[in-house]
Coordinates of C-alpha atoms and ligand atoms in Angstrom, one line a residue:
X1 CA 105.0 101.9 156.3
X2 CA 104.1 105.0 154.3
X3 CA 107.0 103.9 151.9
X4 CA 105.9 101.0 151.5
X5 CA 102.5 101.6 150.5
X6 CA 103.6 104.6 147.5
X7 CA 106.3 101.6 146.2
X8 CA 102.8 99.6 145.9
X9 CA 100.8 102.4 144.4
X10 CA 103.1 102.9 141.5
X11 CA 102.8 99.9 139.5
X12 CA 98.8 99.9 140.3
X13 CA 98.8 103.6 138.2
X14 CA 100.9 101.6 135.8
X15 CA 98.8 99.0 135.5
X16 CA 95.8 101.6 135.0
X17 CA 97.4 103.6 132.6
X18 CA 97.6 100.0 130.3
X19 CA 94.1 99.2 130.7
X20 CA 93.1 102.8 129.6
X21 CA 95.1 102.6 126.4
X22 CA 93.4 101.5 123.0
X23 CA 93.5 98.1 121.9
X24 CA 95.7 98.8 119.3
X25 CA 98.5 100.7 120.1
X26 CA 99.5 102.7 116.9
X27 CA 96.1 103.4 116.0
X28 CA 96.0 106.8 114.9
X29 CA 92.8 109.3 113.0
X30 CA 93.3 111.3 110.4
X31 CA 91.3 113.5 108.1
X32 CA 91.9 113.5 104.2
X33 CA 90.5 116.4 102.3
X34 CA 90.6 116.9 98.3
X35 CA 90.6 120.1 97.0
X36 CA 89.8 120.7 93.1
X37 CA 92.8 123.3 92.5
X38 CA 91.4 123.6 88.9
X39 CA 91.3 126.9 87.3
X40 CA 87.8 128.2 87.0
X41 CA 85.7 126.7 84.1
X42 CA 87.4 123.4 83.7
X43 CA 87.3 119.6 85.3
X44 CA 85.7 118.0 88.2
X45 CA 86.3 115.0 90.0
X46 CA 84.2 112.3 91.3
X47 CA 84.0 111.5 95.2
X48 CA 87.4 110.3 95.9
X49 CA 87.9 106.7 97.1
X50 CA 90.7 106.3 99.2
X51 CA 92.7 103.3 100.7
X52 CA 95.0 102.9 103.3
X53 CA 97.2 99.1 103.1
X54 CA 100.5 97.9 103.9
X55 CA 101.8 98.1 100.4
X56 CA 100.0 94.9 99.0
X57 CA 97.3 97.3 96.9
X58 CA 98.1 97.4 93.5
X59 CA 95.4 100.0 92.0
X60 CA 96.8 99.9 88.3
X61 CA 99.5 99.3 85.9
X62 CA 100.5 101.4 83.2
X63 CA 100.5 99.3 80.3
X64 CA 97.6 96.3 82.1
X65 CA 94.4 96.1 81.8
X66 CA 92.3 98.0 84.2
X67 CA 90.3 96.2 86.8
X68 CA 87.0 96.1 87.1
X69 CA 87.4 98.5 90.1
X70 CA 89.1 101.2 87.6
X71 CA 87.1 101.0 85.2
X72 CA 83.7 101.7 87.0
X73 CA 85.3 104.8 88.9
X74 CA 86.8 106.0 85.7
X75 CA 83.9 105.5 83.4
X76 CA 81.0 106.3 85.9
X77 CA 82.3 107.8 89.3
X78 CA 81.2 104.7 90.5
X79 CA 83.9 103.5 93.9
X80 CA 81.1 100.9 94.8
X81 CA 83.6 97.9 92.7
X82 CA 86.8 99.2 93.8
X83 CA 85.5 99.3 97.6
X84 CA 84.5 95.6 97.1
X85 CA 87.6 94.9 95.7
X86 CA 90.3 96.3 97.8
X87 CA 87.9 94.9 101.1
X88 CA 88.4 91.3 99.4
X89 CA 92.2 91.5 98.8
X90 CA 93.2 93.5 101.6
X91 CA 92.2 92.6 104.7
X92 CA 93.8 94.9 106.8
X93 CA 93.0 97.8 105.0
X94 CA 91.0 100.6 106.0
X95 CA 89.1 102.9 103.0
X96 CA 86.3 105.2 102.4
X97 CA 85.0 107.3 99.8
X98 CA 84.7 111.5 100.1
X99 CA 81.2 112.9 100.1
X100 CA 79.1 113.2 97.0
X101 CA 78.6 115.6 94.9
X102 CA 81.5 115.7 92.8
X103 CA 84.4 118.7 93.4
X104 CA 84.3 121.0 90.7
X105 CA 87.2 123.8 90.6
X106 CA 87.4 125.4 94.1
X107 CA 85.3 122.4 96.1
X108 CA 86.6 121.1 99.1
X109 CA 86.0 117.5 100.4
X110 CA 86.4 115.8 103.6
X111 CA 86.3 112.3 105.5
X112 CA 87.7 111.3 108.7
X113 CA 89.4 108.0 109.4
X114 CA 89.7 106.5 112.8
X115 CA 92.1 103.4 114.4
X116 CA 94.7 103.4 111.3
X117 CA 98.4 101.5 111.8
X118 CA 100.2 104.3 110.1
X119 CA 103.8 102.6 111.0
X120 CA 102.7 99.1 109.4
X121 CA 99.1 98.0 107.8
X122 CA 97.5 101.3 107.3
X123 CA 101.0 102.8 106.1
X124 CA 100.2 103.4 102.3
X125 CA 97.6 105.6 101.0
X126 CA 96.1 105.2 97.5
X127 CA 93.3 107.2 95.9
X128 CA 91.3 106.8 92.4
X129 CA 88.6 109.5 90.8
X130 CA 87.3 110.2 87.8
X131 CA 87.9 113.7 85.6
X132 CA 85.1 114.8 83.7
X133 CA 84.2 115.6 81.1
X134 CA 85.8 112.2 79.7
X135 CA 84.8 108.9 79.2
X136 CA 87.5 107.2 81.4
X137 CA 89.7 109.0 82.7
X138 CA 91.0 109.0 85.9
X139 CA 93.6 110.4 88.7
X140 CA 95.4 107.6 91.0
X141 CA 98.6 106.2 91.9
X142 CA 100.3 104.0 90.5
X143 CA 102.7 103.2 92.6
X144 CA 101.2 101.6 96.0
X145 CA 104.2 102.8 97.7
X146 CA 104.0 106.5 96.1
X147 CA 102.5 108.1 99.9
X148 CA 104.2 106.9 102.9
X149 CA 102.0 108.3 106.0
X150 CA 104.4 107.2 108.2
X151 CA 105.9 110.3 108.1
X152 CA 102.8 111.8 110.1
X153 CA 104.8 109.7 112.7
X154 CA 107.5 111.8 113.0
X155 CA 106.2 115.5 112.0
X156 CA 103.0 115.0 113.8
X157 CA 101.5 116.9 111.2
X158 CA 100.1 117.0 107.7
X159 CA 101.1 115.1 104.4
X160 CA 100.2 117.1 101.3
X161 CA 100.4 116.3 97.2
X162 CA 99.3 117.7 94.6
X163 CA 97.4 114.9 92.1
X164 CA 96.6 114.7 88.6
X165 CA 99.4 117.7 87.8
X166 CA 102.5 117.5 85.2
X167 CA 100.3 115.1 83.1
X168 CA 99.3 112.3 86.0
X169 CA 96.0 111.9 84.2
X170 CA 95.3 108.4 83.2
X171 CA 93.0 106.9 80.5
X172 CA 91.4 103.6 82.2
X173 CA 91.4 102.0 78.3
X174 CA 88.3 101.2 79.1
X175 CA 86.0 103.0 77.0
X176 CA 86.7 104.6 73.8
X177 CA 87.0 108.9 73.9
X178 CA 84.0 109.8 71.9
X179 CA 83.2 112.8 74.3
X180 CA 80.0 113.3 71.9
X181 CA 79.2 110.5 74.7
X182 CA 81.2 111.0 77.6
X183 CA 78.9 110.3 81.0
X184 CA 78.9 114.0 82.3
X185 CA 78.1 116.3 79.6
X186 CA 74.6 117.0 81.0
X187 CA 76.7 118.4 84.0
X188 CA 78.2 120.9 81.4
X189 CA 74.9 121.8 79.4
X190 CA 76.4 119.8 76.5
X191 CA 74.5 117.3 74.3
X192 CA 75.2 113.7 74.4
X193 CA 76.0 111.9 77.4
X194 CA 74.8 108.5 78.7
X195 CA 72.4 107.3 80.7
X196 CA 73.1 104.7 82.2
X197 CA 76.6 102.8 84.1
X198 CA 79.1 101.4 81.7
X199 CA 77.5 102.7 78.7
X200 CA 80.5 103.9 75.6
X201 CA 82.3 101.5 73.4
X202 CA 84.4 99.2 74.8
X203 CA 88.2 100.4 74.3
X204 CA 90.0 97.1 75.4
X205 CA 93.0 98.9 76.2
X206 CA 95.7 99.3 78.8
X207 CA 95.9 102.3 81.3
X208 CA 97.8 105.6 80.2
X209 CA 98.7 108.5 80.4
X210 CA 96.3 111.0 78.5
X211 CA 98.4 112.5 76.3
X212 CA 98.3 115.4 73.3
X213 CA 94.8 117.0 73.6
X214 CA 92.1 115.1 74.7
X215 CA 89.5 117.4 74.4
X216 CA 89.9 118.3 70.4
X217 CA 87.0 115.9 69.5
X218 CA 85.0 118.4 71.5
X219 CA 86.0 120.9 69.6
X220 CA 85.6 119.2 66.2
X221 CA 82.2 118.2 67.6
X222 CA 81.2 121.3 68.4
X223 CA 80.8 120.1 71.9
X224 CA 82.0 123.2 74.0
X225 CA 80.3 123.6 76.9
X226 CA 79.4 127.4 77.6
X227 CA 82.7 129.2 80.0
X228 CA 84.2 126.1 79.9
X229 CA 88.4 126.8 79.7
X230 CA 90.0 123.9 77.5
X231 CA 93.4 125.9 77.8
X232 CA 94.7 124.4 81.0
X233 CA 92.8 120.5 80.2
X234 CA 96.0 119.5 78.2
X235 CA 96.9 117.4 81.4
X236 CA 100.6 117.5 79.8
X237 CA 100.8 120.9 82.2
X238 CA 102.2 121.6 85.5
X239 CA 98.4 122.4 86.8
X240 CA 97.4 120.0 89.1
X241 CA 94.0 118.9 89.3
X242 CA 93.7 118.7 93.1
X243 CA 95.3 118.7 96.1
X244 CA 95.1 116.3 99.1
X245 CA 95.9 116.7 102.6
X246 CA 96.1 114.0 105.0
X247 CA 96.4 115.6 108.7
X248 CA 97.2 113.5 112.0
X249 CA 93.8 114.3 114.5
X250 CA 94.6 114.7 118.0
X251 CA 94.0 111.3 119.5
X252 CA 90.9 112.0 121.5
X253 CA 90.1 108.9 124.1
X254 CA 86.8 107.1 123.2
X255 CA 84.2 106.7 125.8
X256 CA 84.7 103.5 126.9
X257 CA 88.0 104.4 127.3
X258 CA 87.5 106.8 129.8
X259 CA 85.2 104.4 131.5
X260 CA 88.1 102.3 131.9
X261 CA 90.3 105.2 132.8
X262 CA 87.6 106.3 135.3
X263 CA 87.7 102.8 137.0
X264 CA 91.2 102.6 136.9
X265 CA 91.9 105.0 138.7
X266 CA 89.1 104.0 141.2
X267 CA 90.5 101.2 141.6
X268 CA 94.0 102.9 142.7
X269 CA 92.3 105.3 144.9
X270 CA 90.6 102.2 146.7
X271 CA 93.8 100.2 147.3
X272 CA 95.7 103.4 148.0
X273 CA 93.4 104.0 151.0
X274 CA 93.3 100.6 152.0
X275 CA 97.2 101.2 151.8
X276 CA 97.2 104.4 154.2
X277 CA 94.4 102.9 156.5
X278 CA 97.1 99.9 157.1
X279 CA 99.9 102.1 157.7
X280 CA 97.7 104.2 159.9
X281 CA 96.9 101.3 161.9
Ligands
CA1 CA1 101.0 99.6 90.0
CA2 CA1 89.5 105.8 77.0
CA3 CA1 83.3 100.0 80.0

């Protein structure tokens, strides 16, 4: 009878052990963090938006007109149109912008990010922020399949890239370089600026890369913030601009989990000792 009872128990435990596990079963957390790995004195970034989708985000095209999502995180920091647009077109996708303020060289930003499908809808990560000083330009991925977090999978670890390094620096097209009005010269203790969102001329260009130096209008303008290093802003270098770090978190069971764990195994105990009590009889 004792046999009998333990062949009963098993699948009961079993049976607890489903009810306690999440609702979806790949669901993983992780934590992004951005680091400006700038050199002293030179760009920032706005808060970094990031997406996670199953492939079917397409931030940009080199070559196409920016969206309206681009364009308002390029020109103005602003990931308020981009979130609205990847939430409309991708409905299985999980985002979320860093904390504010901007990262200027040597600032480190974080966000967690909890229930993702890293082996299928949450599988591609994609990320967009402005550089300043310009008028509109930008690091991001083209490529929606560039950063496979799958592989967090497998290592159980961390994913890390460098972004905005060996010339990765896009101009949005958006808004013509006339830095004697780019949005954050304030922030540099220039003159000029703007003063308002989408403020500059109107470029009605395609994304691209930045290329030769974009930064000589500053100097012809006389535009050169105090300390500020314009050596390593030819965005044709090696230097990157940041790194990011997306790191696997622990998977620690949610309350209500453990209230179903709890009465799981309640129940088991119960039915258990129902079980002996026969046999004992
Ligand atoms: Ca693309
Ligand atoms: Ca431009
Ligand atoms: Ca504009």
């Amino acid at each position: 009878m004792m046999k009998r009872a333990l062949y009963l128990t098993a699948p009961l435990i079993a049976g607890a052990i489903a009810l306690a596990s999440p609702a979806v079963a790949n669901a993983a957390d992780v934590r992004v963090t951005f680091t400006n790995v700038s050199p002293a004195g030179s760009v920032g970034t706005s808060p970094l938006w990031v997406g996670f989708h199953n492939s079917s985000f397409d931030l940009f095209d080199a070559g196409s007109s920016a969206s309206l999502g681009v364009e308002r995180i390029s020109e103005d920091g602003n990931s308020a149109p981009l979130t609205t647009l990847f939430a409309a077109t991708t409905l299985s996708g999980i985002q979320g912008t860093l904390p504010s303020p901007p990262a200027f060289p040597g600032a480190v930003r974080s966000l967690d990010f909890t229930g993702l499908d890293l082996a299928g809808e949450n599988r591609y990560f994609s990320y967009a922020s402005m550089v300043v000083l310009s008028n509109d330009f930008f690091i991001g991925n083209d490529d929606a399949r560039e950063h496979d977090l799958s592989v967090l999978l497998s290592n159980g670890g961390t994913l890390s890239f460098f972004v905005g390094g060996n010339g990765e620096v896009w101009d949005a097209g958006t808004e013509v370089n006339d830095y004697a009005n780019s949005l954050a010269n304030g922030a540099f203790g220039i003159g000029g600026g703007q003063s308002s969102a989408n403020q500059g001329a109107d470029e009605h260009g395609f994304v691209r890369l930045v290329d030769s130096d974009p930064y000589a209008n500053f100097l012809s303008a006389h535009l050169v913030p105090a300390g500020y290093d314009f050596a390593p802003l030819q965005f044709t270098s090696l230097q990157a601009i940041g790194r990011v770090d997306i790191q696997l978190l622990a998977p620690v069971p949610e309350p209500e989990t453990y209230a179903m764990l709890l009465g799981g195994l309640a129940l088991v105990g119960a039915i258990s000792r129902r079980a002996r009590a026969r046999s004992a009889v």
